[in-house]
């Protein structure tokens, strides 16, 4: 049995109740076969055994009171997975589905993603099973204050720097920052995605979606084409989806369908993004409520059916495992030429296989959606220098970073014998830097 297979068996034995974590590790270790067969020295120093085990996992109680006086208890998490190349960095997710296995898969992927950005950030992730949907602003504030009242001991500008993810946007980051500052009495860049008035970076809100499309542009160059005139389907209607859609329109593409967890909207002439943005970002409505009847936009209950919509490009930007084998077959059968992952692990292993077999160019999450965390790292740089850059400056750096990530992934795939496989290339390029740092730092 190979070194990677041995380590995978060990991980499966030790984490039997964490299917998403096992899915992520299985995928990465299969890519790393290309590397460990060349770098046989890794085995002697147990690089992979250490790489698959989080440095630290923190689980805590988060009690808070609802407006009607009921006491609620949620569970809070922070997984500090790997700090070989920089302070732990990664978002916070507030969603009822959150559990330790999901936190670990996200933190594990984040190690490689952060390494690919070329910036000095390690991998971490956190969150809670708290559901912000239907809660008042005051309830969200009390929850965030209670969450930070424990989390503050484990984070810091040079230690661990959380940010947003599903269910955590500008409002939540503001409440979390306020409580951290109150407890610690220091003004430091402990979170990213902050408001512009208190240390946030211009361009961070747009970064994941814009970065996704910059990466997509590089993918499309493989086929000598671009976004102009293409029909695009984007799942989700949150931070990543909205700004991916905005950039697609800017480049002359048409977004024909978007979704939330209840259903999807379809407009053959293009989704009206202004109405969607107001409905979602300001009024916090369901997607079904964002468009007036007769506006040419249809609403279809069942979000998974979005993949039956005929398109040239698909950008899954909602959540993990949202495209299964059957949906992938529909996309490929309908002539889709490229899939770039805005969400983390939105395509199941069967779906990825189908895309590769059908010559659909596949942009893996850890490369394609790295623009968000990359711009978070730019926010950290600005905070350290106590300065702020213009939107244009941040956006230009973001574009350059996404082009570099594409190049690194594609070159690593070529070098290690899997040319054209951006998924394996991204895993390999991300891993090599972390492995070098781990080796230099000894057995820790
Ligand atoms: P948001 O909370 O802003 O939006 C999430 C969107 O996805 C909503 O439309 C939501 O619908 C939908 N969604 C969430 N969970 C599910 C589910 N279980 N089934 C179906 N739809 C679902 O989050 P983001 O846009 O920030 O995050 C989206 C994805 O992108 C996540 O995978 C995240 O990890 C990833 N990501 C985010 C980055 C960022 O900077 N924000 C960076 C890199 C990756 P509803 O409102 O109905 O719940
Ligand atoms: O999955 C991700 O990369 C994020 N949610 C962004 C993390 C960050 O620290 O900006």
CSV table of C-alpha atoms and ligand atoms in Angstrom, one decimal:
chain,number,residue,atom,x,y,z
A,1,UNK,CA,0.0,0.0,0.0
A,2,UNK,CA,1.3,3.5,-0.8
A,3,UNK,CA,2.1,6.1,1.9
A,4,UNK,CA,-1.0,8.1,0.9
A,5,UNK,CA,-3.2,5.1,1.1
A,6,UNK,CA,-1.9,4.2,4.5
A,7,UNK,CA,-2.5,7.6,5.8
A,8,UNK,CA,-6.0,7.7,4.4
A,9,UNK,CA,-6.8,4.4,6.1
A,10,UNK,CA,-5.6,5.9,9.4
A,11,UNK,CA,-7.7,9.0,8.9
A,12,UNK,CA,-10.8,6.9,8.1
A,13,UNK,CA,-10.3,4.9,11.2
A,14,UNK,CA,-9.9,7.9,13.4
A,15,UNK,CA,-12.7,10.1,12.1
A,16,UNK,CA,-15.5,7.7,11.3
A,17,UNK,CA,-18.3,10.3,11.8
A,18,UNK,CA,-17.0,13.1,9.7
A,19,UNK,CA,-18.0,12.3,6.1
A,20,UNK,CA,-17.2,15.8,4.7
A,21,UNK,CA,-13.7,15.7,6.3
A,22,UNK,CA,-13.0,12.3,4.9
A,23,UNK,CA,-14.2,13.4,1.5
A,24,UNK,CA,-11.8,16.3,1.4
A,25,UNK,CA,-8.8,14.2,2.7
A,26,UNK,CA,-9.5,11.4,0.3
A,27,UNK,CA,-9.5,13.8,-2.6
A,28,UNK,CA,-6.3,15.6,-1.5
A,29,UNK,CA,-4.4,12.4,-0.7
A,30,UNK,CA,-5.2,11.0,-4.1
A,31,UNK,CA,-3.6,14.1,-5.7
A,32,UNK,CA,-0.6,13.8,-3.4
A,33,UNK,CA,0.2,10.3,-4.7
A,34,UNK,CA,1.9,12.2,-7.6
A,35,UNK,CA,4.2,13.9,-5.1
A,36,UNK,CA,4.9,11.3,-2.5
A,37,UNK,CA,6.1,8.9,-5.1
A,38,UNK,CA,8.8,11.5,-6.0
A,39,UNK,CA,9.5,12.9,-2.5
A,40,UNK,CA,10.0,9.7,-0.6
A,41,UNK,CA,11.6,11.6,2.2
A,42,UNK,CA,8.2,12.8,3.4
A,43,UNK,CA,7.3,9.4,4.8
A,44,UNK,CA,10.3,9.3,7.2
A,45,UNK,CA,9.3,12.5,8.9
A,46,UNK,CA,5.6,11.8,9.0
A,47,UNK,CA,4.6,14.8,7.0
A,48,UNK,CA,1.2,13.5,6.0
A,49,UNK,CA,0.2,12.1,9.4
A,50,UNK,CA,0.9,15.6,10.8
A,51,UNK,CA,-0.8,17.3,7.9
A,52,UNK,CA,-4.1,15.6,8.4
A,53,UNK,CA,-4.4,16.2,12.1
A,54,UNK,CA,-5.5,19.7,13.3
A,55,UNK,CA,-3.0,21.5,15.5
A,56,UNK,CA,-5.9,22.5,17.8
A,57,UNK,CA,-9.7,22.2,17.9
A,58,UNK,CA,-11.8,24.4,20.2
A,59,UNK,CA,-15.4,23.7,21.0
A,60,UNK,CA,-17.4,25.9,23.3
A,61,UNK,CA,-20.8,26.8,24.7
A,62,UNK,CA,-22.6,29.9,23.3
A,63,UNK,CA,-25.5,30.9,25.5
A,64,UNK,CA,-27.7,33.9,24.4
A,65,UNK,CA,-31.2,35.2,25.1
A,66,UNK,CA,-33.8,35.8,22.4
A,67,UNK,CA,-36.0,38.9,22.3
A,68,UNK,CA,-38.8,37.0,24.1
A,69,UNK,CA,-36.6,36.1,27.0
A,70,UNK,CA,-35.9,32.5,26.0
A,71,UNK,CA,-32.4,31.1,26.8
A,72,UNK,CA,-30.7,29.4,23.8
A,73,UNK,CA,-27.5,27.4,23.8
A,74,UNK,CA,-25.5,27.0,20.6
A,75,UNK,CA,-22.2,25.3,20.0
A,76,UNK,CA,-19.1,27.3,18.8
A,77,UNK,CA,-16.1,26.0,17.0
A,78,UNK,CA,-12.6,27.0,15.9
A,79,UNK,CA,-10.4,24.5,14.2
A,80,UNK,CA,-6.8,25.7,14.0
A,81,UNK,CA,-5.5,23.3,11.5
A,82,UNK,CA,-2.1,24.3,10.3
A,83,UNK,CA,0.2,27.4,11.1
A,84,UNK,CA,3.3,26.3,9.2
A,85,UNK,CA,3.3,29.3,6.8
A,86,UNK,CA,1.4,32.0,8.8
A,87,UNK,CA,-1.3,32.7,11.5
A,88,UNK,CA,-4.4,30.6,11.2
A,89,UNK,CA,-6.8,32.2,8.7
A,90,UNK,CA,-10.3,31.3,7.6
A,91,UNK,CA,-13.9,32.2,7.9
A,92,UNK,CA,-16.7,31.7,10.4
A,93,UNK,CA,-19.8,29.9,9.3
A,94,UNK,CA,-23.2,30.4,11.1
A,95,UNK,CA,-25.6,27.7,9.8
A,96,UNK,CA,-27.6,25.0,11.5
A,97,UNK,CA,-25.7,22.3,9.6
A,98,UNK,CA,-22.4,23.2,11.2
A,99,UNK,CA,-20.6,20.4,13.1
A,100,UNK,CA,-17.0,19.5,13.8
A,101,UNK,CA,-16.6,17.4,10.6
A,102,UNK,CA,-17.7,20.3,8.4
A,103,UNK,CA,-15.4,22.7,10.3
A,104,UNK,CA,-12.5,20.3,9.8
A,105,UNK,CA,-13.1,19.8,6.1
A,106,UNK,CA,-13.3,23.6,5.6
A,107,UNK,CA,-10.1,24.2,7.7
A,108,UNK,CA,-8.2,21.4,5.9
A,109,UNK,CA,-9.1,22.8,2.4
A,110,UNK,CA,-8.2,26.3,3.7
A,111,UNK,CA,-4.6,25.3,4.4
A,112,UNK,CA,-4.0,24.5,0.7
A,113,UNK,CA,-6.1,27.5,-0.6
A,114,UNK,CA,-4.2,29.9,1.6
A,115,UNK,CA,-0.9,28.5,0.5
A,116,UNK,CA,-1.9,29.0,-3.1
A,117,UNK,CA,-2.4,32.7,-2.6
A,118,UNK,CA,1.3,33.1,-2.1
A,119,UNK,CA,0.6,35.1,1.1
A,120,UNK,CA,1.6,34.2,4.7
A,121,UNK,CA,-1.5,32.7,6.0
A,122,UNK,CA,-2.1,29.3,7.7
A,123,UNK,CA,-5.4,27.3,7.7
A,124,UNK,CA,-8.3,27.5,10.1
A,125,UNK,CA,-12.1,27.7,10.1
A,126,UNK,CA,-14.8,28.2,12.7
A,127,UNK,CA,-18.4,28.9,13.3
A,128,UNK,CA,-21.6,27.8,15.0
A,129,UNK,CA,-24.8,25.9,14.5
A,130,UNK,CA,-26.6,29.2,15.1
A,131,UNK,CA,-29.1,30.1,12.4
A,132,UNK,CA,-29.1,33.9,11.8
A,133,UNK,CA,-32.2,33.5,9.5
A,134,UNK,CA,-35.3,35.0,11.1
A,135,UNK,CA,-33.4,36.5,14.0
A,136,UNK,CA,-33.6,40.2,14.9
A,137,UNK,CA,-30.5,42.4,14.7
A,138,UNK,CA,-30.5,42.5,18.5
A,139,UNK,CA,-30.5,38.7,18.7
A,140,UNK,CA,-27.7,38.4,16.2
A,141,UNK,CA,-25.7,41.0,18.2
A,142,UNK,CA,-26.2,39.1,21.5
A,143,UNK,CA,-25.2,35.9,19.9
A,144,UNK,CA,-22.1,37.4,18.3
A,145,UNK,CA,-21.1,39.0,21.7
A,146,UNK,CA,-21.5,35.7,23.5
A,147,UNK,CA,-19.5,33.8,20.8
A,148,UNK,CA,-16.6,36.3,20.9
A,149,UNK,CA,-16.6,36.3,24.8
A,150,UNK,CA,-15.1,32.8,24.4
A,151,UNK,CA,-13.4,33.0,21.1
A,152,UNK,CA,-11.3,36.1,22.0
A,153,UNK,CA,-8.8,34.0,24.0
A,154,UNK,CA,-7.9,32.0,20.9
A,155,UNK,CA,-7.6,34.7,18.2
A,156,UNK,CA,-5.5,37.7,17.5
A,157,UNK,CA,-3.9,39.6,14.6
A,158,UNK,CA,-0.7,37.5,14.7
A,159,UNK,CA,-2.4,34.3,16.0
A,160,UNK,CA,-5.7,33.5,14.2
A,161,UNK,CA,-7.7,35.9,12.1
A,162,UNK,CA,-11.3,34.8,11.3
A,163,UNK,CA,-13.6,36.4,8.6
A,164,UNK,CA,-17.0,35.7,7.1
A,165,UNK,CA,-18.5,32.6,5.4
A,166,UNK,CA,-22.1,31.4,5.1
A,167,UNK,CA,-24.3,33.4,7.5
A,168,UNK,CA,-21.5,35.7,8.5
A,169,UNK,CA,-21.4,39.0,6.6
A,170,UNK,CA,-20.7,42.7,7.4
A,171,UNK,CA,-23.3,42.9,10.2
A,172,UNK,CA,-21.9,39.9,12.1
A,173,UNK,CA,-18.2,40.9,11.6
A,174,UNK,CA,-19.1,44.3,13.1
A,175,UNK,CA,-20.7,42.9,16.2
A,176,UNK,CA,-17.8,40.4,16.7
A,177,UNK,CA,-15.2,43.1,16.3
A,178,UNK,CA,-16.9,45.4,18.7
A,179,UNK,CA,-16.9,42.7,21.4
A,180,UNK,CA,-13.3,41.7,20.8
A,181,UNK,CA,-12.1,45.3,21.1
A,182,UNK,CA,-14.2,45.8,24.3
A,183,UNK,CA,-12.7,42.7,26.0
A,184,UNK,CA,-9.1,43.1,24.8
A,185,UNK,CA,-8.9,46.9,24.7
A,186,UNK,CA,-6.7,46.7,21.6
A,187,UNK,CA,-7.4,48.0,18.1
A,188,UNK,CA,-6.0,45.3,15.8
A,189,UNK,CA,-6.8,43.5,12.7
A,190,UNK,CA,-8.2,40.4,14.4
A,191,UNK,CA,-11.0,39.9,11.8
A,192,UNK,CA,-11.1,40.6,8.1
A,193,UNK,CA,-14.2,41.7,6.1
A,194,UNK,CA,-14.5,44.7,8.5
A,195,UNK,CA,-16.4,47.8,7.5
A,196,UNK,CA,-14.4,50.5,5.7
A,197,UNK,CA,-14.9,52.9,8.6
A,198,UNK,CA,-13.0,50.6,11.0
A,199,UNK,CA,-10.1,49.0,9.1
A,200,UNK,CA,-11.8,47.0,6.3
A,201,UNK,CA,-10.3,46.8,2.8
A,202,UNK,CA,-12.0,48.2,-0.2
A,203,UNK,CA,-12.7,45.3,-2.5
A,204,UNK,CA,-13.0,42.6,0.2
A,205,UNK,CA,-16.8,42.3,-0.3
A,206,UNK,CA,-16.4,41.7,-4.0
A,207,UNK,CA,-13.2,39.7,-3.8
A,208,UNK,CA,-14.4,36.0,-3.8
A,209,UNK,CA,-16.9,36.5,-6.6
A,210,UNK,CA,-14.6,38.7,-8.7
A,211,UNK,CA,-11.7,36.4,-8.1
A,212,UNK,CA,-13.7,33.4,-9.2
A,213,UNK,CA,-14.4,35.1,-12.5
A,214,UNK,CA,-10.8,36.2,-13.0
A,215,UNK,CA,-9.9,32.5,-12.4
A,216,UNK,CA,-12.6,31.4,-14.9
A,217,UNK,CA,-11.1,33.8,-17.5
A,218,UNK,CA,-7.8,31.9,-17.2
A,219,UNK,CA,-9.6,28.6,-17.6
A,220,UNK,CA,-11.4,29.7,-20.7
A,221,UNK,CA,-8.2,30.8,-22.3
A,222,UNK,CA,-7.4,27.1,-22.6
A,223,UNK,CA,-10.2,26.9,-25.1
A,224,UNK,CA,-9.4,30.2,-26.7
A,225,UNK,CA,-12.6,31.8,-25.5
A,226,UNK,CA,-13.9,34.2,-22.9
A,227,UNK,CA,-17.0,35.2,-20.9
A,228,UNK,CA,-18.5,37.5,-23.5
A,229,UNK,CA,-21.8,36.1,-24.9
A,230,UNK,CA,-21.8,33.1,-22.5
A,231,UNK,CA,-24.8,31.9,-20.6
A,232,UNK,CA,-24.0,31.4,-16.9
A,233,UNK,CA,-25.8,29.6,-14.1
A,234,UNK,CA,-24.7,30.6,-10.6
A,235,UNK,CA,-26.1,28.8,-7.5
A,236,UNK,CA,-26.6,30.7,-4.3
A,237,UNK,CA,-27.5,34.4,-4.0
A,238,UNK,CA,-25.1,35.3,-1.1
A,239,UNK,CA,-21.8,37.2,-1.1
A,240,UNK,CA,-19.9,34.9,-3.5
A,241,UNK,CA,-22.8,34.5,-6.0
A,242,UNK,CA,-23.8,38.1,-6.2
A,243,UNK,CA,-20.3,39.5,-7.0
A,244,UNK,CA,-19.6,36.6,-9.4
A,245,UNK,CA,-22.7,37.6,-11.2
A,246,UNK,CA,-21.7,41.3,-11.2
A,247,UNK,CA,-18.4,40.5,-12.8
A,248,UNK,CA,-20.0,38.1,-15.4
A,249,UNK,CA,-22.3,41.0,-16.6
A,250,UNK,CA,-19.3,43.4,-16.6
A,251,UNK,CA,-17.5,41.0,-19.0
A,252,UNK,CA,-20.5,40.6,-21.3
A,253,UNK,CA,-21.9,37.3,-20.1
A,254,UNK,CA,-25.5,36.7,-19.1
A,255,UNK,CA,-26.6,35.1,-15.8
A,256,UNK,CA,-29.7,33.1,-16.5
A,257,UNK,CA,-30.3,31.5,-13.2
A,258,UNK,CA,-29.5,31.9,-9.5
A,259,UNK,CA,-30.8,30.3,-6.3
A,260,UNK,CA,-31.2,30.0,-2.5
A,261,UNK,CA,-31.8,26.9,-0.4
A,262,UNK,CA,-35.5,26.9,-1.3
A,263,UNK,CA,-35.5,27.3,-5.1
A,264,UNK,CA,-34.1,29.0,-8.1
A,265,UNK,CA,-35.0,31.9,-10.4
A,266,UNK,CA,-34.7,31.8,-14.2
A,267,UNK,CA,-34.7,34.6,-16.7
A,268,UNK,CA,-33.6,33.8,-20.3
A,269,UNK,CA,-32.6,37.4,-20.8
A,270,UNK,CA,-30.6,37.6,-17.7
A,271,UNK,CA,-31.4,37.9,-14.0
A,272,UNK,CA,-32.0,41.5,-12.8
A,273,UNK,CA,-29.0,41.8,-10.4
A,274,UNK,CA,-29.9,45.2,-9.0
A,275,UNK,CA,-33.3,43.9,-7.7
A,276,UNK,CA,-31.6,40.7,-6.4
A,277,UNK,CA,-28.9,42.7,-4.5
A,278,UNK,CA,-31.4,45.0,-2.8
A,279,UNK,CA,-33.7,42.1,-1.9
A,280,UNK,CA,-30.8,40.0,-0.5
A,281,UNK,CA,-28.2,42.4,0.9
A,282,UNK,CA,-30.5,45.1,2.3
A,283,UNK,CA,-34.0,43.6,2.8
A,284,UNK,CA,-32.8,40.0,3.6
A,285,UNK,CA,-35.6,38.5,1.6
A,286,UNK,CA,-35.9,35.0,0.1
A,287,UNK,CA,-35.0,34.9,-3.6
A,288,UNK,CA,-38.7,34.2,-4.5
A,289,UNK,CA,-39.6,37.6,-3.0
A,290,UNK,CA,-37.1,39.7,-4.9
A,291,UNK,CA,-38.9,39.9,-8.3
A,292,UNK,CA,-42.3,41.3,-9.1
A,293,UNK,CA,-44.7,39.1,-11.1
A,294,UNK,CA,-44.5,39.9,-14.8
A,295,UNK,CA,-40.9,40.9,-14.6
A,296,UNK,CA,-39.9,38.0,-16.9
A,297,UNK,CA,-38.3,36.0,-14.0
A,298,UNK,CA,-39.7,32.6,-13.1
A,299,UNK,CA,-39.3,31.0,-9.7
A,300,UNK,CA,-39.0,27.2,-9.4
A,301,UNK,CA,-39.2,25.6,-6.0
A,302,UNK,CA,-36.2,23.1,-5.5
A,303,UNK,CA,-32.8,24.6,-5.7
A,304,UNK,CA,-31.1,21.4,-7.0
A,305,UNK,CA,-33.0,21.6,-10.3
A,306,UNK,CA,-31.0,24.7,-11.2
A,307,UNK,CA,-28.4,22.4,-12.8
A,308,UNK,CA,-31.0,21.4,-15.4
A,309,UNK,CA,-30.8,24.9,-16.9
A,310,UNK,CA,-28.9,24.9,-20.1
A,311,UNK,CA,-25.7,27.0,-19.8
A,312,UNK,CA,-22.1,27.4,-21.1
A,313,UNK,CA,-20.6,28.0,-17.7
A,314,UNK,CA,-21.7,26.9,-14.2
A,315,UNK,CA,-20.5,28.6,-11.0
A,316,UNK,CA,-21.7,26.6,-8.0
A,317,UNK,CA,-21.5,29.2,-5.2
A,318,UNK,CA,-23.9,28.0,-2.4
A,319,UNK,CA,-22.6,25.1,-0.4
A,320,UNK,CA,-20.8,21.7,-0.3
A,321,UNK,CA,-22.0,18.7,-2.4
A,322,UNK,CA,-24.6,20.7,-4.3
A,323,UNK,CA,-23.7,19.1,-7.7
A,324,UNK,CA,-23.9,15.3,-7.6
A,325,UNK,CA,-23.2,12.9,-10.5
A,326,UNK,CA,-26.7,13.3,-12.0
A,327,UNK,CA,-26.5,17.1,-12.0
A,328,UNK,CA,-23.0,16.9,-13.5
A,329,UNK,CA,-24.3,14.6,-16.3
A,330,UNK,CA,-27.1,17.1,-17.0
A,331,UNK,CA,-24.6,20.0,-17.2
A,332,UNK,CA,-22.2,18.1,-19.5
A,333,UNK,CA,-25.1,16.8,-21.6
A,334,UNK,CA,-26.4,20.4,-22.1
A,335,UNK,CA,-23.1,21.6,-23.5
A,336,UNK,CA,-21.5,23.3,-20.4
A,337,UNK,CA,-17.8,23.9,-21.2
A,338,UNK,CA,-16.5,25.1,-17.8
A,339,UNK,CA,-17.3,24.7,-14.1
A,340,UNK,CA,-15.6,26.9,-11.5
A,341,UNK,CA,-16.3,26.3,-7.8
A,342,UNK,CA,-17.2,29.5,-5.9
A,343,UNK,CA,-18.4,27.5,-2.9
A,344,UNK,CA,-16.1,25.1,-0.9
A,345,UNK,CA,-16.4,21.5,-2.3
A,346,UNK,CA,-19.7,22.0,-4.1
A,347,UNK,CA,-19.0,19.1,-6.5
A,348,UNK,CA,-19.1,15.6,-5.3
A,349,UNK,CA,-16.3,13.2,-6.4
A,350,UNK,CA,-18.6,11.6,-8.9
A,351,UNK,CA,-19.5,15.0,-10.4
A,352,UNK,CA,-15.8,16.0,-10.7
A,353,UNK,CA,-15.1,12.7,-12.5
A,354,UNK,CA,-17.9,13.3,-15.0
A,355,UNK,CA,-16.6,16.8,-15.8
A,356,UNK,CA,-13.1,15.5,-16.4
A,357,UNK,CA,-14.4,12.6,-18.6
A,358,UNK,CA,-16.6,14.9,-20.6
A,359,UNK,CA,-13.9,17.5,-21.3
A,360,UNK,CA,-15.6,20.2,-19.1
A,361,UNK,CA,-12.8,22.4,-17.7
A,362,UNK,CA,-12.9,22.1,-14.0
A,363,UNK,CA,-11.7,24.9,-11.6
A,364,UNK,CA,-11.4,23.5,-8.1
A,365,UNK,CA,-12.6,25.6,-5.1
A,366,UNK,CA,-9.2,25.9,-3.3
A,367,UNK,CA,-7.9,27.7,-6.4
A,368,UNK,CA,-11.0,29.3,-7.9
A,369,UNK,CA,-12.5,30.9,-4.7
A,370,UNK,CA,-9.2,31.9,-3.1
A,371,UNK,CA,-9.7,35.5,-4.0
A,372,UNK,CA,-11.7,36.1,-0.8
A,373,UNK,CA,-9.0,35.0,1.6
A,374,UNK,CA,-6.3,36.5,-0.6
A,375,UNK,CA,-8.0,39.9,-0.2
A,376,UNK,CA,-8.4,39.2,3.5
A,377,UNK,CA,-4.6,38.9,3.6
A,378,UNK,CA,-4.3,42.2,1.8
A,379,UNK,CA,-6.6,43.7,4.5
A,380,UNK,CA,-4.2,42.3,7.1
A,381,UNK,CA,-1.3,44.0,5.3
A,382,UNK,CA,-3.1,47.3,5.2
A,383,UNK,CA,-4.0,47.0,8.9
A,384,UNK,CA,-0.4,46.3,9.9
A,385,UNK,CA,0.8,49.3,7.9
A,386,UNK,CA,-2.1,51.4,9.2
A,387,UNK,CA,-3.0,52.5,5.7
A,388,UNK,CA,-5.6,51.8,3.1
A,389,UNK,CA,-5.3,51.1,-0.6
A,390,UNK,CA,-7.8,52.2,-3.3
A,391,UNK,CA,-10.3,49.8,-4.8
A,392,UNK,CA,-8.4,49.8,-8.1
A,393,UNK,CA,-5.2,48.9,-6.3
A,394,UNK,CA,-6.7,46.0,-4.4
A,395,UNK,CA,-8.6,44.7,-7.4
A,396,UNK,CA,-5.4,44.8,-9.5
A,397,UNK,CA,-3.6,42.7,-6.9
A,398,UNK,CA,-6.5,40.3,-6.7
A,399,UNK,CA,-6.5,39.7,-10.4
A,400,UNK,CA,-2.7,39.1,-10.4
A,401,UNK,CA,-3.1,36.7,-7.5
A,402,UNK,CA,-5.8,34.7,-9.3
A,403,UNK,CA,-3.7,34.5,-12.5
A,404,UNK,CA,-0.8,33.3,-10.5
A,405,UNK,CA,-2.9,30.6,-8.8
A,406,UNK,CA,-4.0,29.4,-12.2
A,407,UNK,CA,-0.5,29.3,-13.4
A,408,UNK,CA,0.9,27.6,-10.4
A,409,UNK,CA,-1.8,24.9,-10.4
A,410,UNK,CA,-1.5,24.2,-14.1
A,411,UNK,CA,2.3,24.1,-14.0
A,412,UNK,CA,2.4,21.8,-10.9
A,413,UNK,CA,0.0,19.4,-12.8
A,414,UNK,CA,2.3,19.4,-15.7
A,415,UNK,CA,5.5,18.9,-13.7
A,416,UNK,CA,4.0,16.0,-11.6
A,417,UNK,CA,2.5,14.0,-14.5
A,418,UNK,CA,-1.1,15.0,-14.5
A,419,UNK,CA,-1.2,17.8,-17.0
A,420,UNK,CA,-4.6,19.5,-17.5
A,421,UNK,CA,-5.8,18.4,-14.0
A,422,UNK,CA,-6.2,21.7,-12.2
A,423,UNK,CA,-7.6,19.9,-9.1
A,424,UNK,CA,-4.5,17.8,-8.6
A,425,UNK,CA,-2.3,20.7,-9.6
A,426,UNK,CA,-3.8,23.0,-7.0
A,427,UNK,CA,-3.4,20.3,-4.3
A,428,UNK,CA,0.2,19.7,-5.2
A,429,UNK,CA,1.2,23.4,-5.5
A,430,UNK,CA,-0.5,24.3,-2.3
A,431,UNK,CA,0.9,21.3,-0.4
A,432,UNK,CA,4.6,21.7,-1.4
A,433,UNK,CA,5.0,25.1,0.2
A,434,UNK,CA,3.4,24.0,3.4
A,435,UNK,CA,5.5,20.8,3.5
A,436,UNK,CA,8.7,22.8,3.0
A,437,UNK,CA,7.8,25.0,5.9
A,438,UNK,CA,6.9,22.0,8.1
A,439,UNK,CA,10.2,20.2,7.3
A,440,UNK,CA,12.2,23.3,8.1
A,441,UNK,CA,10.4,23.7,11.5
A,442,UNK,CA,11.2,20.2,12.7
A,443,UNK,CA,8.8,17.6,14.2
A,444,UNK,CA,6.1,20.0,15.7
B,1,LIG,P1,-23.8,33.6,2.1
B,1,LIG,O1,-24.3,33.3,3.5
B,1,LIG,O2,-23.6,35.0,1.8
B,1,LIG,O3,-24.7,32.9,1.0
B,1,LIG,C1,-24.9,31.6,1.0
B,1,LIG,C2,-25.8,31.2,-0.2
B,1,LIG,O4,-25.8,29.8,-0.3
B,1,LIG,C3,-27.3,31.6,0.1
B,1,LIG,O5,-27.9,31.9,-1.1
B,1,LIG,C4,-27.8,30.3,0.8
B,1,LIG,O6,-29.2,30.2,0.6
B,1,LIG,C5,-27.1,29.3,0.0
B,1,LIG,N1,-27.0,28.1,0.8
B,1,LIG,C6,-26.3,28.0,2.0
B,1,LIG,N2,-26.4,26.8,2.5
B,1,LIG,C7,-27.2,26.0,1.7
B,1,LIG,C8,-27.6,24.7,1.6
B,1,LIG,N3,-27.3,23.8,2.6
B,1,LIG,N4,-28.3,24.3,0.5
B,1,LIG,C9,-28.6,25.2,-0.5
B,1,LIG,N5,-28.2,26.5,-0.5
B,1,LIG,C10,-27.5,26.9,0.6
B,1,LIG,O7,-22.4,32.8,2.0
B,1,LIG,P2,-21.2,33.0,1.0
B,1,LIG,O8,-21.7,33.5,-0.3
B,1,LIG,O9,-20.2,33.8,1.7
B,1,LIG,O10,-20.7,31.5,0.9
B,1,LIG,C11,-21.1,30.6,-0.2
B,1,LIG,C12,-20.1,29.5,-0.4
B,1,LIG,O11,-18.8,30.1,-0.7
B,1,LIG,C13,-19.7,28.7,0.8
B,1,LIG,O12,-19.4,27.4,0.4
B,1,LIG,C14,-18.5,29.3,1.4
B,1,LIG,O13,-17.8,28.4,2.2
B,1,LIG,C15,-17.8,29.7,0.1
B,1,LIG,N6,-16.8,30.8,0.2
B,1,LIG,C16,-17.1,32.0,0.7
B,1,LIG,C17,-16.1,33.0,0.8
B,1,LIG,C18,-16.4,34.4,1.2
B,1,LIG,O14,-15.5,35.2,1.1
B,1,LIG,N7,-17.6,34.7,1.7
B,1,LIG,C19,-14.7,32.7,0.3
B,1,LIG,C20,-14.6,31.4,-0.3
B,1,LIG,C21,-15.6,30.5,-0.3
B,1,LIG,P3,-30.2,30.5,1.9
B,1,LIG,O15,-30.2,32.0,2.1
B,1,LIG,O16,-31.5,29.9,1.5
B,1,LIG,O17,-29.5,29.8,3.1
B,2,LIG,O1,-13.7,29.9,2.5
B,2,LIG,C1,-13.0,30.9,2.5
B,2,LIG,O2,-12.0,31.1,1.9
B,2,LIG,C2,-13.6,32.1,3.3
B,2,LIG,N1,-14.7,31.9,3.8
B,2,LIG,C3,-12.9,33.4,3.4
B,2,LIG,C4,-11.9,33.3,4.5
B,2,LIG,C5,-11.2,34.5,4.9
B,2,LIG,O3,-10.4,34.5,5.8
B,2,LIG,O4,-11.3,35.6,4.2
